[in-house]
Coordinates of C-alpha atoms in Angstrom, one line a residue:
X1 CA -5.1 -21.2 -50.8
X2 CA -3.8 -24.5 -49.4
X3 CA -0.3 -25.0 -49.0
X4 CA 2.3 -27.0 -47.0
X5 CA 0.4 -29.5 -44.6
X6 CA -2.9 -27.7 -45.3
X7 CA -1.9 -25.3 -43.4
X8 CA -2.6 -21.7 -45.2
X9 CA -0.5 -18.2 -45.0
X10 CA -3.1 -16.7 -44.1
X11 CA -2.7 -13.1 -45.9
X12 CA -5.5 -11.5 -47.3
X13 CA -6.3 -10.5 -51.2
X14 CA -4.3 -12.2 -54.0
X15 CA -1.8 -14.7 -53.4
X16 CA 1.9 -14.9 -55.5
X17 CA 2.2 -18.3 -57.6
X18 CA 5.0 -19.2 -55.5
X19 CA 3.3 -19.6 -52.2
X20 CA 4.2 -22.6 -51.4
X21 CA 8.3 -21.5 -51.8
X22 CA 7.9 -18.1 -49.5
X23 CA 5.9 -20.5 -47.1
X24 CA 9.2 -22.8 -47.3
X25 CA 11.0 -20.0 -47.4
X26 CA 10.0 -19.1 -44.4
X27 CA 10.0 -21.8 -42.3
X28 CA 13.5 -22.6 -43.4
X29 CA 14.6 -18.8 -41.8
X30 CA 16.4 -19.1 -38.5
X31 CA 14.8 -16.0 -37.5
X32 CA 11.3 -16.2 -36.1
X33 CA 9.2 -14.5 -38.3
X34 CA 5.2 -13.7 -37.5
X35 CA 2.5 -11.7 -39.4
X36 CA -0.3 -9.9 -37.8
X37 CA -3.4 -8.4 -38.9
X38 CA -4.0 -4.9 -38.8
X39 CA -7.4 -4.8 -39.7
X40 CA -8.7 -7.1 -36.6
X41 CA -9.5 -6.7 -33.1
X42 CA -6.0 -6.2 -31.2
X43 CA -4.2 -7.1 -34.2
X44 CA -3.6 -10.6 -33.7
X45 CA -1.2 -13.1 -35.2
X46 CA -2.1 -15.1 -37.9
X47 CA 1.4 -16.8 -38.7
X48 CA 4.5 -17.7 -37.7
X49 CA 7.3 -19.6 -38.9
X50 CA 8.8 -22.4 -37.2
X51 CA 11.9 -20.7 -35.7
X52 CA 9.6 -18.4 -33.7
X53 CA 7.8 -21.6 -31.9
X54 CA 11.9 -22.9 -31.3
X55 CA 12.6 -19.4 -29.9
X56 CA 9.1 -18.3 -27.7
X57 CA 8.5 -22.4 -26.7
X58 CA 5.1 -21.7 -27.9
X59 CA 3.6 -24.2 -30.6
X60 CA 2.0 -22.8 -33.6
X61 CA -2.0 -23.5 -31.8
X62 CA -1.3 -21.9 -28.6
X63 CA 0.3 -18.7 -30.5
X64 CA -2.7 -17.7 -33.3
X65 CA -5.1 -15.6 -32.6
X66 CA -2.9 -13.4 -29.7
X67 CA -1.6 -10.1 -29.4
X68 CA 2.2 -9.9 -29.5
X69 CA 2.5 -8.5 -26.0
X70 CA 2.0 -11.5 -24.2
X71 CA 5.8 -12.3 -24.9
X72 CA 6.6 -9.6 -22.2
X73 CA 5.1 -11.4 -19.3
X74 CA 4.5 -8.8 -16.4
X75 CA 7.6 -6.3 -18.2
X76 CA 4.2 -3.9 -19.9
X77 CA 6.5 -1.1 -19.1
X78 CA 8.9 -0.9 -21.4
X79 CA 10.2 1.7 -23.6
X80 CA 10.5 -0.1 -26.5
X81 CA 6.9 -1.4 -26.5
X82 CA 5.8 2.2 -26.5
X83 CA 8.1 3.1 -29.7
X84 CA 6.2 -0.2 -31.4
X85 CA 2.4 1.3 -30.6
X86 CA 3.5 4.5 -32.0
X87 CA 4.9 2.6 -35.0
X88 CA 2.2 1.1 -35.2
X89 CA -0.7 3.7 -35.6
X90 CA 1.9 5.1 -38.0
X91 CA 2.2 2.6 -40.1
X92 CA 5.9 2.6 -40.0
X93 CA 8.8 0.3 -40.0
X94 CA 11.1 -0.2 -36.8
X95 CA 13.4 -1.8 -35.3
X96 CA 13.7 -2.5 -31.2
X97 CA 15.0 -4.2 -28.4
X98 CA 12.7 -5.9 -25.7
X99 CA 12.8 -8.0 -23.3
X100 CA 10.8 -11.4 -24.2
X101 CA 10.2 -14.4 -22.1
X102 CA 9.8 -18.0 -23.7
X103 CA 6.8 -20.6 -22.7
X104 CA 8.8 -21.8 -19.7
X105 CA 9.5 -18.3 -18.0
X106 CA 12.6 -17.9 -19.5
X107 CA 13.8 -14.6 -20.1
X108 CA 15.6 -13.6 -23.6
X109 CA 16.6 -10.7 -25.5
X110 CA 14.3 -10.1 -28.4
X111 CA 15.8 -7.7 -31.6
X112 CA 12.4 -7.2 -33.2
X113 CA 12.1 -5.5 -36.8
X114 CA 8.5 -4.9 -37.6
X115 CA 7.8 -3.9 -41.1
X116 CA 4.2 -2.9 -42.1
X117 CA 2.4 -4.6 -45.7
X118 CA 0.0 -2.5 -47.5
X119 CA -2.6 -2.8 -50.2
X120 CA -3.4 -0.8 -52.8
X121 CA -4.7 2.0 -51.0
X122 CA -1.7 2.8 -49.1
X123 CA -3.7 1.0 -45.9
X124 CA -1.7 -1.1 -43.7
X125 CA -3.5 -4.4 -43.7
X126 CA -0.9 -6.5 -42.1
X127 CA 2.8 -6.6 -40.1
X128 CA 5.2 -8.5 -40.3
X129 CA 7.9 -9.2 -37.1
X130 CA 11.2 -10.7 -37.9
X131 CA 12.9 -11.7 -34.6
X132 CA 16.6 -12.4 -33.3
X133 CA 17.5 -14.2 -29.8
X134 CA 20.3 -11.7 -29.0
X135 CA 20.8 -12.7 -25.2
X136 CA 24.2 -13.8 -25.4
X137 CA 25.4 -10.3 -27.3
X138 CA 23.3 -8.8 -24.8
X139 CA 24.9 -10.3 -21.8
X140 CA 28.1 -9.5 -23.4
X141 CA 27.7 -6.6 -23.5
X142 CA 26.4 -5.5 -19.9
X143 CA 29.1 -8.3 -18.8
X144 CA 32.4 -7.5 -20.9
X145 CA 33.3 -4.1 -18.8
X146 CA 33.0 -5.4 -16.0
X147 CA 34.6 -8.4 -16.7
X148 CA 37.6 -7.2 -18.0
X149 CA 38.3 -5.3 -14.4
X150 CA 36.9 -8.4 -12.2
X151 CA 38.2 -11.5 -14.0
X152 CA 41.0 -12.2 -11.5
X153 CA 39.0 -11.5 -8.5
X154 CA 36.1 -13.4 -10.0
X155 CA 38.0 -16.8 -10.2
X156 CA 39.5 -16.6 -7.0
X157 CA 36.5 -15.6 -5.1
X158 CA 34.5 -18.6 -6.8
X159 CA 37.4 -21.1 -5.9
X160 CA 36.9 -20.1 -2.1
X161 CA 33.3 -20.1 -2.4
X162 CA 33.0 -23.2 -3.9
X163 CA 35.6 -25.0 -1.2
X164 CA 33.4 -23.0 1.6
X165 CA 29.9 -24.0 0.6
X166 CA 31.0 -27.6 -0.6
X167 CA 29.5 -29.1 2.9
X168 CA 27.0 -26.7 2.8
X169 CA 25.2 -27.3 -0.3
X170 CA 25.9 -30.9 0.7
X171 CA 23.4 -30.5 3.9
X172 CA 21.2 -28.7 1.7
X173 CA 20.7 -31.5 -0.2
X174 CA 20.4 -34.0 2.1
X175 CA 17.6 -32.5 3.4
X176 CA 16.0 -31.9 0.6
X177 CA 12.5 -34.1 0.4
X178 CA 12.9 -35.8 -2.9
X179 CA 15.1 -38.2 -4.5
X180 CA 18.4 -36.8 -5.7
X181 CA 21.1 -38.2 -7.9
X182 CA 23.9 -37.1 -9.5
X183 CA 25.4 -39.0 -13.0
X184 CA 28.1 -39.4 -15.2
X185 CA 27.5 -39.4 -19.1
X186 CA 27.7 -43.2 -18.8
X187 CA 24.9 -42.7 -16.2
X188 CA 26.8 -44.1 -13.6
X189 CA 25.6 -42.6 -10.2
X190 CA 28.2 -40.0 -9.1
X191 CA 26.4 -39.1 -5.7
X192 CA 22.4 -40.1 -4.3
X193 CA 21.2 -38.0 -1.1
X194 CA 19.9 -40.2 1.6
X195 CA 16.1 -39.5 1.1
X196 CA 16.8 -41.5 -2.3
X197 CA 18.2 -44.1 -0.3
X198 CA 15.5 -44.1 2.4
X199 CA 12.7 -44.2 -0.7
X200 CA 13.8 -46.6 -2.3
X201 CA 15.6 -49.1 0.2
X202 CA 19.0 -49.0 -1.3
X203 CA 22.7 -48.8 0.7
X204 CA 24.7 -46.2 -0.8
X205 CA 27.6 -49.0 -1.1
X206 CA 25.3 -50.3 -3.3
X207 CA 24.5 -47.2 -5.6
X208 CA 27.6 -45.0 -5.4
X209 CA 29.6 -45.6 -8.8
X210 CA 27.1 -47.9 -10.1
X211 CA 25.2 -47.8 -13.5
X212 CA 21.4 -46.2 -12.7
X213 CA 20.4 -49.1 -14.6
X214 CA 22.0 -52.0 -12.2
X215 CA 20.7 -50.4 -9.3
X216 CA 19.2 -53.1 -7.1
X217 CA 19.5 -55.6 -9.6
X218 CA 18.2 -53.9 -12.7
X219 CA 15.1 -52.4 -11.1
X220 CA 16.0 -49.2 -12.6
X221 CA 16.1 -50.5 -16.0
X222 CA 12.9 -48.8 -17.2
X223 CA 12.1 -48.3 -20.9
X224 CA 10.6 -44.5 -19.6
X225 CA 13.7 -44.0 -17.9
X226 CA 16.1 -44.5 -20.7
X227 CA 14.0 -42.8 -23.1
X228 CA 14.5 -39.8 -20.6
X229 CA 18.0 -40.4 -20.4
X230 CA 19.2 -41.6 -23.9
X231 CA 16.4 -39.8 -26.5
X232 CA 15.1 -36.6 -24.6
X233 CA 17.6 -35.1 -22.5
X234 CA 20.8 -35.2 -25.3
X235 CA 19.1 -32.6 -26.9
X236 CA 20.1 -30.4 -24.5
X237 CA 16.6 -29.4 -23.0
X238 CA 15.9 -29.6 -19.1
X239 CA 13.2 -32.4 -19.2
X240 CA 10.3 -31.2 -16.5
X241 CA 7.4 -33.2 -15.2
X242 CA 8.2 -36.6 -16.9
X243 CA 5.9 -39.2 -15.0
X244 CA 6.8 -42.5 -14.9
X245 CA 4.6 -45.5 -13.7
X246 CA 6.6 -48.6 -12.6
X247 CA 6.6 -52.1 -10.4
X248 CA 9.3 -52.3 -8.4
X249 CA 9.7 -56.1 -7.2
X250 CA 10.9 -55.2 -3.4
X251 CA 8.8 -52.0 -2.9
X252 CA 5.4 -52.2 -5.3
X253 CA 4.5 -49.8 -7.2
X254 CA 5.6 -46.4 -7.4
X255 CA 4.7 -43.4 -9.7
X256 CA 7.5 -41.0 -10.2
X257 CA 7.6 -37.5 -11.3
X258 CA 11.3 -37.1 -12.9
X259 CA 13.2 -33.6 -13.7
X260 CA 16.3 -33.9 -15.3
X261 CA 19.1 -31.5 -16.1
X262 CA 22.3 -31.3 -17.7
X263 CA 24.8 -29.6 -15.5
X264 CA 26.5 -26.8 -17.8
X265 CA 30.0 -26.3 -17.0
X266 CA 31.8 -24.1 -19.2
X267 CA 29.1 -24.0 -22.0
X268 CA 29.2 -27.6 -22.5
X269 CA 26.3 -29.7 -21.8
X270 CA 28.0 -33.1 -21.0
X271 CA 29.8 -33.5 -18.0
X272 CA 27.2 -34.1 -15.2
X273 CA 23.7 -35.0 -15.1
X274 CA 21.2 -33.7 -12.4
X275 CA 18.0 -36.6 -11.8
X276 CA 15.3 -35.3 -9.0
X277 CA 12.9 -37.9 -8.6
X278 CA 9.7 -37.2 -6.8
X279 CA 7.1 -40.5 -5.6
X280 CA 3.7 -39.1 -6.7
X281 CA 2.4 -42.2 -5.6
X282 CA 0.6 -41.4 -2.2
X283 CA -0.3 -37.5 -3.7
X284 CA -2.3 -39.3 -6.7
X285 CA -4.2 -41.4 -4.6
X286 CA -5.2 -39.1 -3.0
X287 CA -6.5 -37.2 -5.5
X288 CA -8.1 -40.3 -7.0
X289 CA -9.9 -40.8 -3.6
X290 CA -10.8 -36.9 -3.9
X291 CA -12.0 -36.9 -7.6
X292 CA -14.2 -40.5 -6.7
X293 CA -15.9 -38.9 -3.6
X294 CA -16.9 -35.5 -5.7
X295 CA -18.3 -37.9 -8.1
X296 CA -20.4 -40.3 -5.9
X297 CA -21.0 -37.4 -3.5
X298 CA -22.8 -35.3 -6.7
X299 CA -24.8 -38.3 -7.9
X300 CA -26.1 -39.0 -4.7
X301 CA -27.1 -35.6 -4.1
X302 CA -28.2 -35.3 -7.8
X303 CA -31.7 -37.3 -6.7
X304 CA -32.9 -36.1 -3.4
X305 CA -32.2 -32.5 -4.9
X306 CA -34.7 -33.6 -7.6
X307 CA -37.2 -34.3 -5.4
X308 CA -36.9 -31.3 -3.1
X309 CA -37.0 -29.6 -5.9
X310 CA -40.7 -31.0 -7.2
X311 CA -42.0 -30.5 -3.7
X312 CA -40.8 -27.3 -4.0
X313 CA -42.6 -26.5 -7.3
X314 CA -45.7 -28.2 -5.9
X315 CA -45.9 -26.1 -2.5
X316 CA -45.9 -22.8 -5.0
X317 CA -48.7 -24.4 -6.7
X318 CA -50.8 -25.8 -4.1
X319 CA -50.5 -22.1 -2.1
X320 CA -54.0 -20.5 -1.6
X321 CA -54.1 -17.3 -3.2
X322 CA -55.5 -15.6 0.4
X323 CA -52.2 -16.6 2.2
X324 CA -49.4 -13.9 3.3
X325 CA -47.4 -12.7 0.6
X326 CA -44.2 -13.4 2.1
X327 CA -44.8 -17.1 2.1
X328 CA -44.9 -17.4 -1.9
X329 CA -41.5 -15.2 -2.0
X330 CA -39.7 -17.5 0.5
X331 CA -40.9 -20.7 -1.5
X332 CA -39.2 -18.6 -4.6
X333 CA -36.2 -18.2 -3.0
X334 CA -35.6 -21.4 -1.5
X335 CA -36.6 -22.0 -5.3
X336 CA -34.0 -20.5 -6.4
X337 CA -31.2 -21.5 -3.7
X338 CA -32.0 -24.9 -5.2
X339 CA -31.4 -23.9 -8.6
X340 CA -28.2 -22.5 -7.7
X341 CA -27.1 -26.1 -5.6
X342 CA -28.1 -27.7 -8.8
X343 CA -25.9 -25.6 -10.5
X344 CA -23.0 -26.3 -8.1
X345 CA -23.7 -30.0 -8.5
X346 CA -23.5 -30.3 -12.0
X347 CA -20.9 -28.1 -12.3
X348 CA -19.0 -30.7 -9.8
X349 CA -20.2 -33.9 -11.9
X350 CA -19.1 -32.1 -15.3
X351 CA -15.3 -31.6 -13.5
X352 CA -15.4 -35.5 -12.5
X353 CA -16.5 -36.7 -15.8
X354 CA -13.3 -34.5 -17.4
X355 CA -11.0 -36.0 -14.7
X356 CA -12.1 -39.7 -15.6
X357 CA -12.0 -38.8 -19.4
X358 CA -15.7 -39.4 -19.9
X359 CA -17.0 -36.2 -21.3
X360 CA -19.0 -36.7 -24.0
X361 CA -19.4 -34.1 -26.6
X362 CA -22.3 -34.3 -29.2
X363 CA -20.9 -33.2 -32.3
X364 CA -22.6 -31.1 -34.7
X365 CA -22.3 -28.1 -37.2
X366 CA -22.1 -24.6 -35.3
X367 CA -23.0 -21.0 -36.9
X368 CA -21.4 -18.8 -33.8
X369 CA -22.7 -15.7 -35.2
X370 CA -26.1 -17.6 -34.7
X371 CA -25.4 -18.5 -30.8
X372 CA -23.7 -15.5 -29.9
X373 CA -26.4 -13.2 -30.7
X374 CA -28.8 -16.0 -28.9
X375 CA -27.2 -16.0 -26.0
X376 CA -26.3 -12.6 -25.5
X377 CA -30.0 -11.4 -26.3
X378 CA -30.9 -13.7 -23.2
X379 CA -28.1 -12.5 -21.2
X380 CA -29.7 -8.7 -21.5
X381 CA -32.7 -10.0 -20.3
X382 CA -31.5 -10.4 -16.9
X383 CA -28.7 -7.9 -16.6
X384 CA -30.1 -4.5 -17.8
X385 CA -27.9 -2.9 -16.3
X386 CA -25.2 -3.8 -18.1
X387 CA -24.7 -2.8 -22.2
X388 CA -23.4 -6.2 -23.7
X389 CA -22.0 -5.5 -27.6
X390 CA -21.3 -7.9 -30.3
X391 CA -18.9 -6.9 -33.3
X392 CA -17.6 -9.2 -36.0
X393 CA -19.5 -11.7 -38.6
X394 CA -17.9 -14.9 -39.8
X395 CA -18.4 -17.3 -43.0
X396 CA -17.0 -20.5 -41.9
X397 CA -18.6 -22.8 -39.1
X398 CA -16.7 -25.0 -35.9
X399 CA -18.0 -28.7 -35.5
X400 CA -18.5 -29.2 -31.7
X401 CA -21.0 -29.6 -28.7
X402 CA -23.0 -26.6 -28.9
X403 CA -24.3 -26.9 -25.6
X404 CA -20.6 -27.2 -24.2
X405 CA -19.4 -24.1 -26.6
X406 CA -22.3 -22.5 -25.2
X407 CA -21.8 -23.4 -21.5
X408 CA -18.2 -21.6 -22.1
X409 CA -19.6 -18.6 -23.4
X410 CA -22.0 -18.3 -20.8
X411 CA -19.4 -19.0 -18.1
X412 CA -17.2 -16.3 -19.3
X413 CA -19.6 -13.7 -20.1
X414 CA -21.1 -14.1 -16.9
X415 CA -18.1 -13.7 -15.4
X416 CA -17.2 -10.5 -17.3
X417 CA -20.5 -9.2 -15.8
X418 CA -19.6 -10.1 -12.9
X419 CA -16.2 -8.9 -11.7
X420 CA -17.0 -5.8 -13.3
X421 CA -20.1 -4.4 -11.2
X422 CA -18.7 -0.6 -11.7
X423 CA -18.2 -0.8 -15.4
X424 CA -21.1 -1.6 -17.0
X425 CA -20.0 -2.5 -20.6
X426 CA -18.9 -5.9 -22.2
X427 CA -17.5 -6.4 -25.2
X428 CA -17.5 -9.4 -27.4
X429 CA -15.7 -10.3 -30.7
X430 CA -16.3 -12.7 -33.2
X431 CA -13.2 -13.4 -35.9
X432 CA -11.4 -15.4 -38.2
X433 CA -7.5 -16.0 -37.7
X434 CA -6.1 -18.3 -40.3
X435 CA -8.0 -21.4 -40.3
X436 CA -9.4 -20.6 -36.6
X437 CA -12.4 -18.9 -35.6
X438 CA -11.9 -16.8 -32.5
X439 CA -14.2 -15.3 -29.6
X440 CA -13.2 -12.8 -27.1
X441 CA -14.8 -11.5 -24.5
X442 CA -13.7 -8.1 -22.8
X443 CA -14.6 -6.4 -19.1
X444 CA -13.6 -3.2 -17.8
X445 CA -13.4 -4.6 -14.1
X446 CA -10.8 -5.7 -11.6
X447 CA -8.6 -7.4 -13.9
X448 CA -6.0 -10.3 -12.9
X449 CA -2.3 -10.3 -12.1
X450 CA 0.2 -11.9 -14.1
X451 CA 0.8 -14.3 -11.4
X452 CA -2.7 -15.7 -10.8
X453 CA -3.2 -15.7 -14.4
X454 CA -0.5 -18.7 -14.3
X455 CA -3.3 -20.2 -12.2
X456 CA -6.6 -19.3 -13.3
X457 CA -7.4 -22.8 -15.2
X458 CA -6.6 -24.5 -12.4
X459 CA -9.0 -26.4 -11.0
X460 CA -10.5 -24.5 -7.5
X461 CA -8.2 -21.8 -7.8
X462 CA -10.0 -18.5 -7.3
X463 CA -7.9 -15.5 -7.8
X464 CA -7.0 -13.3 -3.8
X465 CA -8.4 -10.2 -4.1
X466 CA -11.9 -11.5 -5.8
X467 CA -12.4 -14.6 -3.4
X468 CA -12.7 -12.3 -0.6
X469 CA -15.9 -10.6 -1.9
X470 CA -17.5 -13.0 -4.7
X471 CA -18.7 -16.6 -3.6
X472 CA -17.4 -19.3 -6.1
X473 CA -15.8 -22.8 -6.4
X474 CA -12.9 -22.0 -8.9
X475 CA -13.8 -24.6 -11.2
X476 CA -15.7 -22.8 -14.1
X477 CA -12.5 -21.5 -15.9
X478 CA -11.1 -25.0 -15.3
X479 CA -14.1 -26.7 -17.1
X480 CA -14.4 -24.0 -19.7
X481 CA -10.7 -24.7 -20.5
X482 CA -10.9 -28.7 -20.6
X483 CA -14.0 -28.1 -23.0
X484 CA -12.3 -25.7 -25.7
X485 CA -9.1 -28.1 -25.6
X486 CA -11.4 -30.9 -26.3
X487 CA -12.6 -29.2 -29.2
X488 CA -8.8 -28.8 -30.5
X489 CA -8.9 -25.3 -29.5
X490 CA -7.0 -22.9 -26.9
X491 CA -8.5 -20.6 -24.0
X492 CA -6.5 -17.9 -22.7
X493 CA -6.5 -14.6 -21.0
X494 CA -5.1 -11.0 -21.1
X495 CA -5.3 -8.4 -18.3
X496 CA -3.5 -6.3 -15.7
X497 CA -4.8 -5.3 -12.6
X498 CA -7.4 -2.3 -12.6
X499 CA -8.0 -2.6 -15.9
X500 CA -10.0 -5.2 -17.2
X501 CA -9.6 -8.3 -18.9
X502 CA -10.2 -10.3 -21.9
X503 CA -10.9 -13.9 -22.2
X504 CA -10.0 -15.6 -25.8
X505 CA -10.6 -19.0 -27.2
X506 CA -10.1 -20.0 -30.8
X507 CA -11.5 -23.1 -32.6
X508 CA -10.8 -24.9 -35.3
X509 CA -12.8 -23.2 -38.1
X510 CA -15.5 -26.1 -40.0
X511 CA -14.2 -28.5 -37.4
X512 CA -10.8 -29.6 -39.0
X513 CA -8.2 -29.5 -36.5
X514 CA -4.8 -28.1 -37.2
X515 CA -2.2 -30.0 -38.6
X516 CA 0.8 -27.7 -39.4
X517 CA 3.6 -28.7 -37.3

């Protein structure tokens, strides 16, 4: 059933008449509420409301299809989680406290009540999580004791801390290498460190107590920078990353990476303004000039390959059929070492095509039970060794590249082979979650820490302990990623060390991208 901004509740069996007033309903809550389904792999989520994306940081596309434990970040261990498995494979209502962290790392205290929905069998089909940011009663809590006894001692002890490390915080900024100001809420420049002054040619005589916008005769006056100022950071959210691209008459051109803050003093979010400006300028260049020599370099080796690669073939043929054995098996692997160079290159011209924004994908109706079980059968050809399963069947198609969707499959079930040379089986899942179908493919190997899994899309980043022992660029997650979010779709990835990993993408199901906001 279609509802609100076709996006669907996505609940199984009959729907109520008044869909469309529980969906409002529910996005009108100021608790963040998610359902789950029971009866899929991992039971992932197939909705949530908006107060959950406001709470987690986590939009609506990046959230469906995953298992609510990736809100824990590294914290697997606690207590509560344990109380919600068993509640769980009960089937049973409950009510805990965990410790959740947002899309930015944040930490918060989650209350989570998780209530299970059943059908007419007494089966618990779905669940659905009603949360409650209760960090500040939290703090209050482990704070107020201690607080009560401390409170004198606190203030006096900051007083003489702050008078102490005034010049030393000072020195600490001065040396810091990137652009530093401090503002007023008129944006009047309160302080600037000297490596602000030294980038950008100013006198502090010049800047101290002036508007940001005068500086230097109304260089700084840039649309980016007020909409920074004025429209994104009164809404009392740090604004990270913001890159802005501008001619500056006495110095050229410079491109900026800006991070703004709000200085909180007292709970109020108006009294100071922290601006850290970073010149990107020299740093993109650079990788300009990187990404343009992996592109000409790949093209020129693109042809000569080619034609080692024919005299290659031809040698094999032309070989008399007395000659020693060994000579047709070192032709094959030389063969083969050129297959695997060709690989590399392509692989390298693919990377430079999604840097430059010239990927071009072929689009066309996909059945995924259809290429799975293709690719899979050929995949068993070559690793015997290894049992490869398939589980799951769906109805609906994707529109997409099928020879990119199928260059990401192969890359990650590869993979899953492998890092996993001591556990021989892989596991792969086929599903629909709300309007998305979704593939997962699960190892038993080495698994990934939480901290290189912050990495792992990255381009050329190869995770420590695997590097050391398995030959690779680092670029085939990175290109598998840019090719599943050009299809509107997300690629992520749940492990711990020692114990495996699983490797998810969803795509939009029939090829109509979401919409839901």
């Amino acid at each position: 059933m279609n509802i609100n901004n076709s996006s669907d509740l996505p609940l199984s069996g009959s729907y109520p008449a008044n869909i469309k007033l529980l969906k409002s309903a529910l996005d009108s809550s100021i608790s963040g509420i998610i359902i789950t389904d029971n009866t899929q792999f991992d039971n992932p989520i197939i909705y949530c409301n908006k107060a959950f994306e406001k709470l987690s940081g986590y939009s609506r596309d990046e959230v469906i299809g995953r298992n609510c434990r990736f809100l824990q970040g590294n914290e697997r261990d606690q207590k509560a989680r344990g109380d919600i498995r068993e509640a769980v494979i009960k089937g049973d209502a409950i009510t805990v406290e965990l410790r959740n962290y947002r899309k930015g790392g944040e930490l918060f205290w989650n209350e989570l009540y998780i209530s299970p929905i059943t059908d007419e069998n007494d089966k618990v089909t779905h669940f659905i999580g009603v949360q409650n940011d209760i960090t500040r009663r939290k703090n209050a809590e482990e704070n107020l004791a201690y607080e009560r006894e401390q409170v004198e001692i606190k203030i006096e002890s900051r007083t003489r801390e702050l008078n102490e490390n005034r010049e030393y915080l000072d020195s600490i900024i001065q040396t810091i290498r990137q652009g530093l100001l401090v503002l007023d809420p008129e944006y009047k420049v309160i302080s600037a460190n000297n490596f602000f002054l030294k980038t950008f040619k100013v006198e502090k005589r010049d800047t101290i107590g002036r508007s940001l916008y005068e500086l230097g005769n109304g260089q700084w006056d840039i649309k980016q920078l007020r909409i920074l100022l004025e429209q994104i950071l009164p809404s009392n959210n740090p604004v990270l990353d913001f890159e802005v691209d501008h001619e500056f008459p006495h110095i050229g051109r410079k491109l900026m990476l800006l991070n703004a803050h709000r200085i909180e003093l007292e709970g109020s979010f108006k009294d100071r303004i922290l601006l850290a400006i970073e010149d990107i300028t020299e740093m993109r260049a650079s990788e300009n000039r990187k990404d343009d020599f992996l592109s000409v370099s790949s093209h020129e080796l693109k042809t000569p390959l080619t034609t080692i690669k024919g005299y290659n073939q031809s040698i094999l043929r032309l070989l008399p059929k007395d000659i020693n054995p060994k000579v047709p098996m070192m032709v094959n692997k030389s063969g083969k070492q050129i297959d695997r160079l060709n690989g590399i290159i392509t692989s390298l011209l693919e990377m430079s095509r999604i840097q430059s924004g010239k990927l071009v994908l072929d689009k066309d109706e996909i059945d995924l039970n259809v290429l799975i079980a293709e690719m899979l059968d050929d995949v068993r050809e070559n690793h015997a060794d290894h049992t490869l399963t398939f589980d799951g069947h769906v109805d609906k198609t994707v529109t997409g590249d099928e020879s990119q969707i199928a260059q990401v499959m192969q890359n990650l079930i590869t993979n899953a082979i492998k890092y996993s040379p001591d556990a021989k089986d892989i596991k792969v899942v086929l599903s629909e979650v709300s309007n998305y179908i979704k593939v997962s493919i699960t190892d038993y190997g080495f698994g990934i820490s939480q901290e290189d899994q912050k990495k792992i899309f990255d381009r050329f980043f190869r995770v420590s302990n695997i590097q050391k022992h398995f030959p690779g660029m680092g670029i085939g997650l990175y290109i598998s990623a840019q090719i599943i979010k050009q299809h509107g779709g997300t690629l992520w990835v749940d492990s711990e060390p020692g114990r495996g990993a699983t490797f998810s993408f969803t795509l939009p199901a029939n090829g109509k991208e979401n919409t839901d906001e």
